[in-house]
Amino acid sequence: MQWDVLSFGETMIRLSVPVGERLEMTSSLEVRIGGAESNVAVALARLGRRAAWCSVLPQNPLGRRIAGELRWHGVDISPVHWVERGRVGIYFLDTGAAPRPTQVLYDRAGSAIATADPDSIDLSMVARARLLHLTGITPALSPACREIARRLVERAGQLGVPLCFDVNYRSLLWTPAEAAEALAPFCRAASVLICGRGDASTIWGLDGSPDQVLAGLVELFHAPVTVLTLGDEGALAQTGDGQRFQAPPVQATVVDRVGAGDAFAAGFLHGYLDDGDVARALRYGVALAALKLTLHGDLALVTLAELEAIVAGIPRAIVR
């Protein structure tokens, strides 16, 4: 295979307000890029994995900014479909400090990927990957994006390429009821299903202890590997044969929470890809998420040596 992981999704320009200022009054904005699927690709590429990212980008400075930065980190952007006209989505980060929360303002409607023609995406690229990674953000962007994601999953199924699907609910894009209906087929198709505890509650009404929420996800979708992320409490997983695994949290000084969930997904996949060791994958996931919390921006700019040093201190645990 040419790639370990192929992802598809939107990457936006991130404009961040300096700490201590407000968006409505600031005189400067920090420019970065961010998108769930490309965040995963960057993290994996920096860990030495062969990662590729597909999207739709306009031939303008912002499109080139996104492509150039991903390429610099080692992500293969050859699957990107370029269009002459269109726009890149933008999001503004009004950076908070306790007790004031960080707030996000999106300006992404009508982006090049949201208005893409599904027939413009070359599905044959799926055959070049060991694993396809998608999130629940992409189907929420537009009917066209939902159709592209559906076709990618269908082709992966035909080729026997496993799917990692991260639910990643965004309340600013759609309602819980809309998400529940649209995401169910993707969850059922996943070989690895990743869902946050809050998303499981919001979308499917799964509440209770982490064990109970995980059991609810397993009962709903029967994924070969189901992963429940618990934020500051670590993560749980269950395999198709009923084994349960748990990874404790890694303490971190929080600099920027954005992208921590994507870092978890990347770390999990890095630990899982070679031999399907779920316990090890969980440890890599929580470790990379913790390291991401210490960094500004969406991207987990972490080396393999840094990650291995943290993982070495996380005990292996199996919950039966």
Short mmCIF file of C-alpha atoms in Angstrom, two decimals:
data_model
loop_
_atom_site.label_atom_id
_atom_site.label_comp_id
_atom_site.label_asym_id
_atom_site.label_seq_id
_atom_site.Cartn_x
_atom_site.Cartn_y
_atom_site.Cartn_z
CA MET A 1 0.00 0.00 0.00
CA GLN A 2 1.17 3.53 -0.73
CA TRP A 3 -0.29 5.02 2.47
CA ASP A 4 -0.90 3.81 5.98
CA VAL A 5 -3.85 6.18 6.38
CA LEU A 6 -5.93 8.17 3.91
CA SER A 7 -8.28 10.86 5.22
CA PHE A 8 -10.86 13.12 3.61
CA GLY A 9 -12.25 16.35 5.02
CA GLU A 10 -12.14 20.12 5.26
CA THR A 11 -9.19 22.13 6.49
CA MET A 12 -9.78 25.75 7.40
CA ILE A 13 -7.77 28.84 8.13
CA ARG A 14 -7.71 29.44 11.89
CA LEU A 15 -7.55 33.04 13.11
CA SER A 16 -6.85 33.22 16.86
CA VAL A 17 -7.25 36.15 19.21
CA PRO A 18 -4.27 36.71 21.55
CA VAL A 19 -4.88 35.55 25.12
CA GLY A 20 -6.44 38.34 27.15
CA GLU A 21 -8.10 40.07 24.20
CA ARG A 22 -11.55 39.73 22.60
CA LEU A 23 -12.42 39.18 18.97
CA GLU A 24 -14.57 42.30 18.80
CA MET A 25 -11.66 44.56 19.83
CA THR A 26 -8.40 42.83 18.92
CA SER A 27 -5.99 44.47 16.48
CA SER A 28 -4.16 41.25 15.57
CA LEU A 29 -4.99 37.64 14.71
CA GLU A 30 -2.66 34.64 14.61
CA VAL A 31 -2.96 32.67 11.36
CA ARG A 32 -2.81 28.86 11.46
CA ILE A 33 -4.59 25.96 9.76
CA GLY A 34 -6.86 23.32 11.25
CA GLY A 35 -9.16 20.49 10.26
CA ALA A 36 -9.93 17.26 12.05
CA GLU A 37 -8.85 14.89 9.29
CA SER A 38 -5.73 16.81 8.30
CA ASN A 39 -4.80 17.18 11.98
CA VAL A 40 -4.73 13.38 12.18
CA ALA A 41 -2.72 13.14 8.97
CA VAL A 42 -0.11 15.63 10.19
CA ALA A 43 0.31 13.88 13.53
CA LEU A 44 0.74 10.50 11.84
CA ALA A 45 3.19 11.85 9.28
CA ARG A 46 5.33 13.35 12.02
CA LEU A 47 5.38 9.95 13.73
CA GLY A 48 6.79 8.39 10.57
CA ARG A 49 3.56 7.04 9.10
CA ARG A 50 2.63 7.45 5.43
CA ALA A 51 -0.38 9.74 5.62
CA ALA A 52 -2.42 11.21 2.79
CA TRP A 53 -5.19 13.79 2.83
CA CYS A 54 -7.89 14.39 0.24
CA SER A 55 -10.05 17.50 0.01
CA VAL A 56 -11.18 20.20 -2.39
CA LEU A 57 -9.14 23.41 -2.40
CA PRO A 58 -9.36 26.59 -4.47
CA GLN A 59 -6.39 27.83 -6.47
CA ASN A 60 -5.81 30.90 -4.31
CA PRO A 61 -3.36 31.94 -1.58
CA LEU A 62 -5.39 30.37 1.23
CA GLY A 63 -5.75 27.06 -0.58
CA ARG A 64 -2.02 27.06 -1.25
CA ARG A 65 -1.31 27.95 2.38
CA ILE A 66 -3.18 24.87 3.56
CA ALA A 67 -1.60 22.57 0.99
CA GLY A 68 1.90 23.91 1.57
CA GLU A 69 1.78 23.52 5.33
CA LEU A 70 0.45 19.97 5.17
CA ARG A 71 3.10 19.06 2.61
CA TRP A 72 5.80 20.56 4.83
CA HIS A 73 4.78 18.21 7.66
CA GLY A 74 5.07 15.22 5.34
CA VAL A 75 1.42 14.67 4.39
CA ASP A 76 0.83 13.47 0.81
CA ILE A 77 -1.63 15.96 -0.69
CA SER A 78 -1.65 14.45 -4.19
CA PRO A 79 -5.30 13.30 -3.74
CA VAL A 80 -6.48 16.92 -3.33
CA HIS A 81 -8.90 18.11 -6.01
CA TRP A 82 -8.12 21.70 -7.02
CA VAL A 83 -10.76 24.09 -8.36
CA GLU A 84 -10.29 27.44 -10.08
CA ARG A 85 -12.91 29.24 -8.01
CA GLY A 86 -14.19 28.86 -4.49
CA ARG A 87 -13.34 29.74 -0.96
CA VAL A 88 -11.60 28.23 2.03
CA GLY A 89 -13.50 27.99 5.29
CA ILE A 90 -12.31 30.21 8.14
CA TYR A 91 -12.80 29.92 11.85
CA PHE A 92 -12.11 32.50 14.53
CA LEU A 93 -10.91 31.42 17.97
CA ASP A 94 -11.80 33.88 20.74
CA THR A 95 -9.22 32.46 23.13
CA GLY A 96 -10.46 32.15 26.69
CA ALA A 97 -8.80 31.88 30.08
CA ALA A 98 -10.44 30.35 33.16
CA PRO A 99 -13.21 30.96 34.03
CA ARG A 100 -13.98 32.42 30.58
CA PRO A 101 -14.29 29.65 27.95
CA THR A 102 -12.80 29.76 24.49
CA GLN A 103 -15.42 30.50 21.83
CA VAL A 104 -15.41 29.50 18.15
CA LEU A 105 -17.00 31.46 15.31
CA TYR A 106 -17.23 29.67 11.94
CA ASP A 107 -17.23 31.30 8.51
CA ARG A 108 -17.25 28.16 6.37
CA ALA A 109 -20.58 28.10 4.50
CA GLY A 110 -20.18 27.61 0.77
CA SER A 111 -16.57 26.49 0.95
CA ALA A 112 -15.00 24.67 -1.98
CA ILE A 113 -15.38 21.29 -0.32
CA ALA A 114 -18.98 21.92 0.75
CA THR A 115 -19.99 22.74 -2.83
CA ALA A 116 -17.90 19.98 -4.45
CA ASP A 117 -19.23 17.70 -7.15
CA PRO A 118 -19.09 14.16 -5.71
CA ASP A 119 -18.08 12.87 -9.15
CA SER A 120 -14.89 14.96 -8.97
CA ILE A 121 -13.41 12.77 -6.21
CA ASP A 122 -11.37 9.85 -7.49
CA LEU A 123 -12.47 6.87 -5.41
CA SER A 124 -9.66 4.70 -6.74
CA MET A 125 -7.31 6.32 -4.20
CA VAL A 126 -8.89 4.19 -1.45
CA ALA A 127 -7.13 1.13 -2.88
CA ARG A 128 -3.77 2.75 -2.08
CA ALA A 129 -4.41 2.94 1.68
CA ARG A 130 -4.20 0.48 4.54
CA LEU A 131 -6.95 2.39 6.38
CA LEU A 132 -9.50 5.12 5.63
CA HIS A 133 -10.09 7.76 8.31
CA LEU A 134 -13.21 9.92 8.35
CA THR A 135 -15.01 12.02 10.94
CA GLY A 136 -18.60 13.05 11.57
CA ILE A 137 -17.73 16.63 10.66
CA THR A 138 -17.53 16.00 6.92
CA PRO A 139 -21.06 14.58 6.44
CA ALA A 140 -22.39 17.62 8.31
CA LEU A 141 -20.90 20.14 5.88
CA SER A 142 -23.31 19.57 2.97
CA PRO A 143 -25.27 16.87 1.15
CA ALA A 144 -22.40 16.70 -1.35
CA CYS A 145 -19.85 16.03 1.38
CA ARG A 146 -22.11 13.39 2.88
CA GLU A 147 -22.36 11.67 -0.49
CA ILE A 148 -18.58 11.77 -1.00
CA ALA A 149 -18.04 10.26 2.42
CA ARG A 150 -20.64 7.58 1.70
CA ARG A 151 -18.96 6.68 -1.58
CA LEU A 152 -15.54 6.49 0.07
CA VAL A 153 -16.88 4.15 2.75
CA GLU A 154 -18.65 2.03 0.15
CA ARG A 155 -15.46 1.71 -1.89
CA ALA A 156 -13.44 0.87 1.23
CA GLY A 157 -15.92 -1.88 2.02
CA GLN A 158 -15.63 -3.30 -1.48
CA LEU A 159 -11.83 -3.34 -1.24
CA GLY A 160 -11.61 -4.61 2.33
CA VAL A 161 -9.98 -1.39 3.54
CA PRO A 162 -10.88 -0.83 7.22
CA LEU A 163 -12.56 2.41 8.26
CA CYS A 164 -11.73 4.43 11.36
CA PHE A 165 -14.65 6.73 12.07
CA ASP A 166 -14.47 9.48 14.70
CA VAL A 167 -17.96 10.78 15.56
CA ASN A 168 -16.70 14.31 16.35
CA TYR A 169 -20.13 15.99 16.69
CA ARG A 170 -20.32 19.73 15.96
CA SER A 171 -23.44 21.38 17.33
CA LEU A 172 -22.95 24.46 15.13
CA LEU A 173 -23.33 22.31 12.01
CA TRP A 174 -26.45 20.24 12.77
CA THR A 175 -28.82 18.99 15.45
CA PRO A 176 -28.33 15.79 17.46
CA ALA A 177 -31.30 14.19 15.67
CA GLU A 178 -29.82 14.99 12.25
CA ALA A 179 -26.45 13.65 13.31
CA ALA A 180 -27.92 10.46 14.78
CA GLU A 181 -29.65 9.60 11.52
CA ALA A 182 -26.82 10.56 9.17
CA LEU A 183 -23.91 9.10 11.14
CA ALA A 184 -25.42 5.71 11.97
CA PRO A 185 -24.38 4.10 8.62
CA PHE A 186 -20.80 5.34 9.07
CA CYS A 187 -20.67 4.02 12.63
CA ARG A 188 -21.97 0.63 11.52
CA ALA A 189 -19.35 0.47 8.76
CA ALA A 190 -16.44 1.31 11.05
CA SER A 191 -13.75 -1.18 11.98
CA VAL A 192 -12.62 1.33 14.61
CA LEU A 193 -15.30 3.60 16.05
CA ILE A 194 -14.17 6.53 18.20
CA CYS A 195 -16.71 8.56 20.18
CA GLY A 196 -16.45 11.04 23.02
CA ARG A 197 -18.55 10.53 26.12
CA GLY A 198 -20.32 13.85 25.57
CA ASP A 199 -21.14 13.04 21.95
CA ALA A 200 -22.57 9.64 22.94
CA SER A 201 -24.89 11.41 25.37
CA THR A 202 -25.87 14.27 23.06
CA ILE A 203 -26.53 12.22 19.92
CA TRP A 204 -27.74 8.86 21.21
CA GLY A 205 -28.75 9.61 24.81
CA LEU A 206 -26.19 7.19 26.23
CA ASP A 207 -25.58 8.21 29.83
CA GLY A 208 -24.31 6.56 32.99
CA SER A 209 -20.87 5.26 33.87
CA PRO A 210 -18.17 5.03 31.18
CA ASP A 211 -18.67 1.27 31.09
CA GLN A 212 -22.39 1.73 30.49
CA VAL A 213 -21.86 4.30 27.73
CA LEU A 214 -19.30 2.07 26.02
CA ALA A 215 -21.70 -0.88 26.25
CA GLY A 216 -24.40 1.25 24.64
CA LEU A 217 -22.17 2.14 21.70
CA VAL A 218 -21.21 -1.51 21.25
CA GLU A 219 -24.86 -2.56 21.28
CA LEU A 220 -25.81 0.11 18.75
CA PHE A 221 -23.09 -0.38 16.15
CA HIS A 222 -21.17 -3.62 16.85
CA ALA A 223 -17.84 -2.23 15.66
CA PRO A 224 -14.88 -4.64 15.87
CA VAL A 225 -13.18 -1.97 18.03
CA THR A 226 -15.21 0.66 19.90
CA VAL A 227 -13.33 3.46 21.66
CA LEU A 228 -14.85 5.84 24.20
CA THR A 229 -12.80 8.93 25.00
CA LEU A 230 -13.24 10.44 28.44
CA GLY A 231 -11.24 13.67 28.25
CA ASP A 232 -9.39 14.20 31.51
CA GLU A 233 -10.30 10.65 32.60
CA GLY A 234 -8.49 8.77 29.81
CA ALA A 235 -10.17 6.32 27.44
CA LEU A 236 -11.89 2.93 27.25
CA ALA A 237 -12.21 0.42 24.42
CA GLN A 238 -13.96 -2.86 23.73
CA THR A 239 -13.14 -5.39 21.03
CA GLY A 240 -15.51 -7.65 19.17
CA ASP A 241 -14.67 -10.60 21.43
CA GLY A 242 -15.79 -8.66 24.51
CA GLN A 243 -12.40 -7.68 25.92
CA ARG A 244 -12.29 -4.25 27.52
CA PHE A 245 -9.23 -2.06 27.84
CA GLN A 246 -8.62 1.15 29.74
CA ALA A 247 -5.90 3.79 29.61
CA PRO A 248 -5.57 6.29 32.46
CA PRO A 249 -5.19 9.99 31.70
CA VAL A 250 -1.85 11.72 31.30
CA GLN A 251 -1.60 14.96 33.23
CA ALA A 252 -0.82 17.98 31.06
CA THR A 253 -0.57 21.75 31.33
CA VAL A 254 -3.29 22.99 29.01
CA VAL A 255 -2.16 25.58 26.50
CA ASP A 256 -4.72 24.90 23.74
CA ARG A 257 -7.43 22.21 23.79
CA VAL A 258 -8.31 22.45 20.10
CA GLY A 259 -7.18 19.35 18.24
CA ALA A 260 -6.65 17.12 21.28
CA GLY A 261 -9.32 14.68 20.11
CA ASP A 262 -7.69 14.46 16.70
CA ALA A 263 -4.35 13.82 18.38
CA PHE A 264 -5.96 10.98 20.33
CA ALA A 265 -7.24 9.44 17.08
CA ALA A 266 -3.79 9.73 15.48
CA GLY A 267 -2.06 8.24 18.49
CA PHE A 268 -4.55 5.39 18.65
CA LEU A 269 -4.07 4.58 14.97
CA HIS A 270 -0.29 4.73 15.30
CA GLY A 271 -0.42 2.16 18.10
CA TYR A 272 -3.04 0.02 16.38
CA LEU A 273 -1.99 -0.15 12.73
CA ASP A 274 0.74 -2.77 12.85
CA ASP A 275 -0.81 -5.56 14.89
CA GLY A 276 -4.17 -4.38 16.24
CA ASP A 277 -2.98 -4.09 19.87
CA VAL A 278 -5.87 -2.09 21.37
CA ALA A 279 -4.32 -1.69 24.81
CA ARG A 280 -1.18 -0.18 23.31
CA ALA A 281 -3.23 1.96 20.94
CA LEU A 282 -5.12 3.49 23.86
CA ARG A 283 -1.88 4.40 25.60
CA TYR A 284 -0.57 6.10 22.47
CA GLY A 285 -3.87 7.91 22.07
CA VAL A 286 -4.02 9.42 25.56
CA ALA A 287 -0.30 10.26 25.43
CA LEU A 288 -0.49 12.12 22.12
CA ALA A 289 -3.65 13.96 23.22
CA ALA A 290 -1.86 15.12 26.37
CA LEU A 291 1.14 16.32 24.39
CA LYS A 292 -1.14 18.23 22.01
CA LEU A 293 -2.70 20.10 24.96
CA THR A 294 0.68 21.71 25.60
CA LEU A 295 0.90 23.23 22.10
CA HIS A 296 -0.73 26.22 20.43
CA GLY A 297 -2.74 25.50 17.30
CA ASP A 298 -4.66 22.50 16.01
CA LEU A 299 -1.64 20.39 15.08
CA ALA A 300 0.13 17.87 17.31
CA LEU A 301 3.68 18.86 16.43
CA VAL A 302 5.20 15.97 18.34
CA THR A 303 8.15 13.69 17.61
CA LEU A 304 8.06 9.92 17.94
CA ALA A 305 10.70 10.08 20.67
CA GLU A 306 8.56 12.48 22.72
CA LEU A 307 5.54 10.24 22.34
CA GLU A 308 7.42 7.06 23.24
CA ALA A 309 8.78 8.70 26.39
CA ILE A 310 5.26 9.42 27.63
CA VAL A 311 3.85 6.05 26.62
CA ALA A 312 6.61 4.27 28.53
CA GLY A 313 5.15 5.58 31.79
CA ILE A 314 1.53 4.53 31.14
CA PRO A 315 0.57 1.17 32.65
CA ARG A 316 -1.24 -1.43 30.56
CA ALA A 317 -4.70 -2.19 31.92
CA ILE A 318 -7.40 -4.63 30.85
CA VAL A 319 -10.94 -4.31 32.16
CA ARG A 320 -12.91 -7.58 31.94
#
